[in-house]
XYZ file of C-alpha atoms in Angstrom:
430
model
C -17.008 126.668 11.934
C -16.157 124.769 15.137
C -15.578 121.036 15.304
C -13.335 118.658 13.290
C -11.980 119.666 9.858
C -13.612 117.920 6.884
C -11.411 115.073 5.455
C -9.888 115.470 2.173
C -9.967 112.914 -1.018
C -6.269 113.077 -2.005
C -4.534 109.750 -1.850
C -1.784 109.837 0.826
C -1.109 106.054 0.524
C 0.992 106.300 -2.783
C 3.094 108.905 -1.275
C 6.659 109.045 0.221
C 7.160 112.302 2.294
C 10.949 112.752 2.940
C 12.107 115.413 5.732
C 15.614 116.418 5.553
C 16.749 117.727 8.805
C 19.897 117.608 11.139
C 18.060 116.233 14.286
C 14.698 116.152 15.881
C 15.285 117.803 19.316
C 12.329 119.859 20.676
C 11.796 122.876 18.904
C 9.493 124.701 16.419
C 10.680 123.157 13.186
C 10.837 119.769 14.740
C 7.358 119.947 16.433
C 6.044 120.905 12.791
C 7.978 117.652 11.177
C 6.388 115.580 14.125
C 2.914 116.705 13.543
C 2.809 116.678 9.848
C 4.397 113.311 10.009
C 1.917 111.977 12.440
C -0.880 113.302 10.410
C 0.241 111.640 7.113
C 0.892 108.313 8.560
C -2.516 108.355 9.854
C -3.690 109.036 6.175
C -1.426 106.304 4.851
C 1.990 108.063 3.632
C 5.184 106.360 4.364
C 7.815 108.933 5.789
C 11.481 109.199 5.752
C 13.229 111.341 8.452
C 16.995 112.030 7.263
C 19.080 113.330 9.978
C 22.879 113.552 10.408
C 24.876 110.453 11.446
C 24.585 111.699 15.104
C 21.025 113.322 14.721
C 19.124 112.996 17.952
C 15.325 112.212 18.235
C 13.836 113.491 21.363
C 11.817 111.311 23.584
C 8.620 113.446 22.768
C 8.769 112.598 19.042
C 9.431 108.630 19.473
C 5.792 107.655 19.771
C 5.257 107.218 16.194
C 8.504 105.225 15.342
C 6.744 101.845 15.801
C 4.040 102.759 13.166
C 5.730 100.591 10.545
C 5.549 103.714 8.080
C 8.369 105.642 9.122
C 12.368 105.135 8.287
C 14.801 106.824 10.067
C 18.077 107.272 7.873
C 21.133 108.741 9.636
C 23.563 109.693 6.873
C 25.168 112.652 5.242
C 23.001 111.873 2.231
C 20.261 109.641 0.954
C 20.974 106.873 -1.325
C 19.141 106.117 -4.716
C 18.840 102.548 -4.198
C 17.470 103.038 -0.567
C 14.912 105.132 -1.676
C 14.025 102.976 -4.636
C 13.773 99.938 -2.181
C 11.169 101.701 -0.357
C 9.157 102.941 -3.177
C 8.840 99.291 -4.537
C 8.223 97.674 -1.153
C 5.172 99.972 -0.674
C 3.956 100.247 -4.125
C 4.458 104.199 -3.995
C 4.687 106.362 -7.065
C 5.052 109.980 -5.756
C 7.760 111.756 -3.600
C 7.587 114.812 -1.643
C 11.018 115.989 -0.310
C 11.026 118.810 2.213
C 14.246 120.652 3.636
C 14.536 123.542 5.784
C 17.943 125.086 4.506
C 19.580 125.307 1.104
C 22.021 122.383 1.675
C 19.092 120.132 2.325
C 17.176 121.391 -0.744
C 20.472 120.820 -2.963
C 20.499 117.182 -1.653
C 16.502 117.012 -2.620
C 17.466 118.155 -6.119
C 20.102 115.646 -6.552
C 17.637 113.055 -5.733
C 15.217 114.324 -8.088
C 17.786 114.357 -10.946
C 18.256 110.640 -10.437
C 14.890 109.285 -9.534
C 13.193 110.116 -12.920
C 10.859 106.959 -12.834
C 8.548 108.889 -10.012
C 6.912 112.074 -9.667
C 8.992 114.078 -7.435
C 8.375 117.632 -5.821
C 11.073 119.132 -3.812
C 10.644 121.956 -1.382
C 12.573 124.355 0.815
C 10.247 125.462 3.570
C 11.808 128.658 5.124
C 11.558 128.799 8.952
C 13.709 131.920 9.807
C 14.615 135.304 8.385
C 18.347 135.005 9.325
C 20.891 132.164 9.313
C 23.636 131.482 6.871
C 22.469 128.122 6.048
C 19.310 129.842 4.323
C 20.987 133.037 3.547
C 24.187 131.643 1.946
C 25.675 135.210 1.303
C 26.018 135.702 5.005
C 28.921 133.186 4.869
C 30.897 135.857 2.925
C 32.638 139.132 3.670
C 31.096 142.362 2.461
C 33.677 142.549 -0.229
C 32.280 139.343 -1.904
C 28.956 139.398 -0.823
C 27.497 141.724 -3.820
C 28.877 139.232 -6.272
C 27.581 136.270 -4.207
C 24.161 137.887 -4.050
C 23.895 137.965 -7.781
C 24.563 134.159 -7.996
C 22.147 133.158 -5.075
C 19.394 135.557 -6.276
C 19.485 133.541 -9.906
C 19.285 130.188 -7.904
C 16.400 131.608 -5.672
C 14.602 132.933 -8.444
C 14.324 129.641 -10.384
C 13.238 128.055 -7.077
C 10.504 130.369 -6.607
C 9.508 130.361 -10.252
C 9.130 126.602 -9.853
C 7.158 126.942 -6.693
C 10.210 125.145 -4.684
C 9.823 127.747 -1.985
C 7.366 127.720 0.939
C 7.386 129.869 3.906
C 6.536 129.522 7.490
C 5.332 133.222 7.763
C 4.802 136.402 5.815
C 7.871 137.812 7.079
C 10.115 135.310 5.417
C 8.558 136.083 2.115
C 9.378 139.624 2.771
C 12.815 138.769 3.561
C 13.479 136.809 0.541
C 11.963 139.582 -1.596
C 13.950 142.217 -0.172
C 17.259 140.155 -0.402
C 16.844 138.543 -4.090
C 14.141 140.435 -5.700
C 11.822 137.626 -6.167
C 7.984 138.017 -7.303
C 5.040 136.602 -5.669
C 2.096 136.132 -7.840
C -1.548 137.076 -6.501
C -3.684 134.268 -5.686
C -0.604 131.874 -5.429
C -0.277 129.989 -2.002
C 3.290 130.088 -0.682
C 2.632 129.055 2.986
C 3.725 125.799 4.367
C 1.180 122.787 4.361
C -1.417 122.263 7.170
C -2.049 119.248 8.821
C -5.519 117.964 10.353
C -5.904 118.719 13.871
C -9.045 117.709 16.064
C -10.193 121.077 17.038
C -11.986 121.412 20.333
C -14.674 123.883 20.937
C -13.976 127.183 22.486
C -13.949 126.762 26.362
C -15.946 129.623 27.482
C -15.778 128.163 31.260
C -12.025 127.762 31.198
C -11.716 131.552 30.250
C -14.287 132.690 32.937
C -12.401 130.486 35.484
C -9.095 132.016 34.721
C -10.509 135.689 34.928
C -12.118 134.602 38.256
C -9.247 132.996 40.148
C -6.982 134.635 42.362
C -3.531 133.939 40.195
C -3.050 135.557 37.138
C -0.270 133.366 35.323
C 1.903 134.903 32.424
C 3.163 132.079 30.428
C 6.027 131.916 27.715
C 7.164 128.784 25.837
C 10.392 128.924 23.886
C 13.765 127.448 23.231
C 16.393 129.453 25.237
C 18.434 131.034 22.595
C 19.626 134.680 22.999
C 19.490 136.950 21.238
C 17.007 135.164 19.050
C 14.570 134.809 21.725
C 15.997 137.428 24.067
C 12.517 138.753 24.857
C 12.339 136.285 27.639
C 14.866 138.238 29.388
C 12.833 141.411 29.061
C 9.770 139.576 30.194
C 11.300 138.577 33.277
C 12.359 142.248 34.095
C 8.640 143.312 33.079
C 7.088 140.680 35.442
C 9.565 141.904 38.253
C 8.440 145.577 37.805
C 4.595 144.374 37.983
C 5.029 142.030 40.966
C 5.363 144.935 43.412
C 1.824 146.354 41.855
C 0.086 143.164 41.284
C 1.555 140.530 43.976
C -0.743 137.856 42.555
C 0.877 137.429 39.217
C 3.150 134.395 38.348
C 5.268 133.682 35.435
C 5.798 130.486 33.915
C 8.545 129.678 31.553
C 8.721 126.542 29.572
C 11.640 125.336 27.356
C 15.210 124.529 27.221
C 18.418 125.504 25.454
C 21.912 126.459 25.672
C 21.165 129.840 27.396
C 19.239 128.659 30.131
C 21.729 129.891 32.533
C 21.379 133.494 31.530
C 17.781 133.189 32.375
C 18.466 131.479 35.777
C 20.914 134.397 36.481
C 18.371 136.854 35.703
C 15.945 135.180 37.940
C 18.242 134.509 40.750
C 19.104 138.480 40.796
C 15.484 139.143 41.893
C 14.433 139.431 45.537
C 12.980 136.192 47.083
C 9.454 137.463 47.173
C 9.288 138.343 43.573
C 11.347 135.272 42.044
C 9.373 132.674 44.132
C 6.371 132.872 41.948
C 8.499 132.313 38.667
C 8.204 128.512 37.492
C 10.897 127.073 35.161
C 8.992 123.973 34.088
C 11.924 122.684 31.508
C 11.198 120.985 28.242
C 7.666 120.113 27.501
C 6.061 117.514 25.121
C 4.328 119.273 22.209
C 1.191 117.040 23.361
C 1.346 118.702 26.839
C 1.869 122.172 25.704
C -2.222 122.601 25.673
C -2.201 122.058 29.314
C 0.128 125.251 29.722
C -1.852 127.181 27.487
C -5.011 126.440 29.105
C -3.658 127.344 32.566
C -2.332 130.739 31.246
C -4.188 134.155 31.488
C -1.721 135.355 28.716
C 0.561 133.755 26.468
C 3.786 135.798 25.503
C 5.752 134.007 22.939
C 6.914 134.147 19.142
C 6.407 132.200 16.010
C 4.703 128.605 16.658
C 4.476 128.932 20.317
C 2.521 132.304 19.845
C 0.292 130.667 17.208
C -0.517 127.581 19.282
C -1.583 129.613 22.103
C -3.868 131.832 19.772
C -5.174 128.506 18.434
C -6.005 127.234 21.881
C -8.113 130.282 22.706
C -5.527 131.825 24.993
C -5.234 135.475 25.041
C -1.625 136.051 23.515
C 0.992 138.729 22.946
C 3.593 138.286 19.988
C 7.154 139.537 21.017
C 10.072 141.054 18.811
C 12.872 138.576 17.949
C 16.501 139.394 18.535
C 16.240 142.019 21.136
C 16.741 141.359 25.260
C 13.900 143.857 25.899
C 10.248 142.626 25.782
C 8.712 144.558 22.921
C 5.260 143.554 21.700
C 2.860 144.498 19.104
C -0.380 144.274 20.780
C -3.146 141.694 21.736
C -4.374 138.503 19.738
C -5.978 138.373 17.343
C -5.310 142.044 15.945
C -1.652 141.276 16.464
C -1.371 137.871 14.554
C 0.469 139.179 11.664
C 3.482 139.955 14.144
C 4.126 136.544 15.444
C 7.374 136.679 13.704
C 8.878 139.972 13.570
C 11.957 142.285 14.122
C 10.170 145.586 13.862
C 10.192 147.997 16.665
C 7.589 147.163 19.143
C 6.192 148.727 22.337
C 6.807 147.978 26.201
C 4.797 145.068 27.310
C 4.020 146.320 30.635
C 0.880 148.326 29.652
C -0.555 145.498 27.656
C 0.081 143.105 30.580
C -1.833 145.586 32.890
C -4.890 146.066 30.428
C -5.103 142.383 30.507
C -4.907 142.181 34.384
C -7.641 145.054 34.616
C -9.992 143.726 31.794
C -13.708 143.070 32.490
C -14.857 139.495 32.278
C -16.643 139.995 29.005
C -13.807 141.720 27.303
C -11.366 139.165 28.428
C -13.596 136.358 27.180
C -14.194 138.382 23.867
C -10.601 138.518 23.272
C -10.052 134.776 24.047
C -12.851 133.621 21.604
C -11.804 136.020 18.795
C -8.175 134.622 19.142
C -9.387 131.176 18.771
C -11.764 131.877 15.829
C -9.127 133.717 13.914
C -6.567 130.570 13.751
C -9.414 128.211 13.094
C -10.379 130.158 10.192
C -6.758 130.806 9.164
C -5.872 127.323 9.031
C -8.970 125.798 7.244
C -8.964 128.467 4.094
C -5.412 129.614 3.676
C -3.242 126.604 3.462
C -2.841 123.476 1.308
C -2.327 119.962 2.265
C 1.043 118.251 1.953
C -0.266 115.982 -0.876
C -1.439 119.153 -2.659
C 1.713 121.063 -2.846
C 3.515 120.685 -6.180
C 6.365 122.280 -8.146
C 5.317 124.136 -11.382
C 7.410 121.637 -13.496
C 9.692 118.776 -13.011
C 12.793 121.074 -13.492
C 15.601 120.912 -11.316
C 18.386 123.330 -10.519
C 21.566 123.133 -12.721
C 24.483 120.893 -11.753
C 26.489 123.968 -11.220
C 23.887 125.655 -8.897
C 23.834 122.529 -6.806
C 27.706 122.507 -6.650
C 27.962 125.955 -5.673
C 25.681 125.412 -2.693
C 27.637 122.366 -1.848
C 30.861 124.586 -1.962
C 29.307 127.085 0.295
C 28.327 124.555 2.842
C 31.839 123.121 2.775
C 33.511 126.387 3.250
C 31.153 126.796 6.372
C 32.016 123.505 7.809
C 35.772 124.235 7.479
C 35.349 127.531 9.256
C 33.522 125.949 11.920
C 35.953 123.187 12.506
C 38.825 125.945 12.581
C 36.812 127.668 15.170
C 36.475 124.573 17.431
C 40.063 123.793 17.168
C 41.126 127.318 17.865
C 38.912 127.222 21.011
C 40.205 123.930 22.197
C 43.822 125.284 21.773
C 42.882 128.463 23.752
C 41.406 126.295 26.560
C 44.224 123.984 26.642
C 46.781 127.115 26.864
C 44.785 128.474 30.087
C 44.922 124.958 31.687
């Protein structure tokens, strides 16, 4: 059903929602935190953003800071008395603590142990299928890894049994099952919670206009991190190959990140008549992304940026992670299950040509089917944040929390040693 989602009856006004994350620079996780925060504030919740001491908040996320319902705490950890003061001041009785890596979750469990007077649910929201802050065994050499995996598997199994873990995508569930041998119960929802969105009706006139106009705009939105988002390099090459045959195509690249120069160098190497129609528009506010999707004939992205395009009714193509070729899995909505994947894909060029040469009716059909697929998915398969709960009030053993903390400290020490070595190398060269 198109239109605004039906309101729920759960009481947000008695709940404090705590997000533990290092920073709020523009990115997929951070945009999710922002949107879930904004929705929860509108419903009456109080929010804490717990960042590192120097954790940045991007300008695009600052519009809700003056709501009077959000507390920004920059510190290594949250203090018990600080939480108690917020709870008493706002007459709250329930806390949801959401983290995005294992160390953040250990901090949440620590708070749960010392705030027994409140109903507290702690969560790890798994956003990646790689990364040694989530998969702690990756901090160790192959010699130690089997023993470490046994320890971590026991910890993760306790978390899974207590419904502490929620997943951004099914591939993350599969990765945890593969690594730790955990079980997923039929009928149990393990997805991250949804937030209310003002759904607009499917715009058939927009799709018809896109099909008719002289320009065919290919869009990608991403943080520039290679090889994680290396598909952009492959997309530039695919665009260059197609430009000779279809001179009316354009490429819009939105985003920012540490590897922007890699992309700029790739573009610079192209002939002028090819690169002149490549637009790098920089970092874009989450609230303005819809304008990019609405101006795109096709959206080639991954994860949240793929799903946002599909939800907008933009015909979209999901790309493979962690390769610098643009391997894809088909068109939305049939390919929705591959929004986050490292499986071997297929060359994107035939799919782009298929869309370029589509009849109007077929193109509009794909766009509308994409729109309806996400509308239905979000309405029926995900819980609201007030409704997610742990199975019990159990917490991890103190030894488990200490183990996670030790791994984090070892990682921090190694990182500091690498930085010092890099500085020494640079000084010796100078």
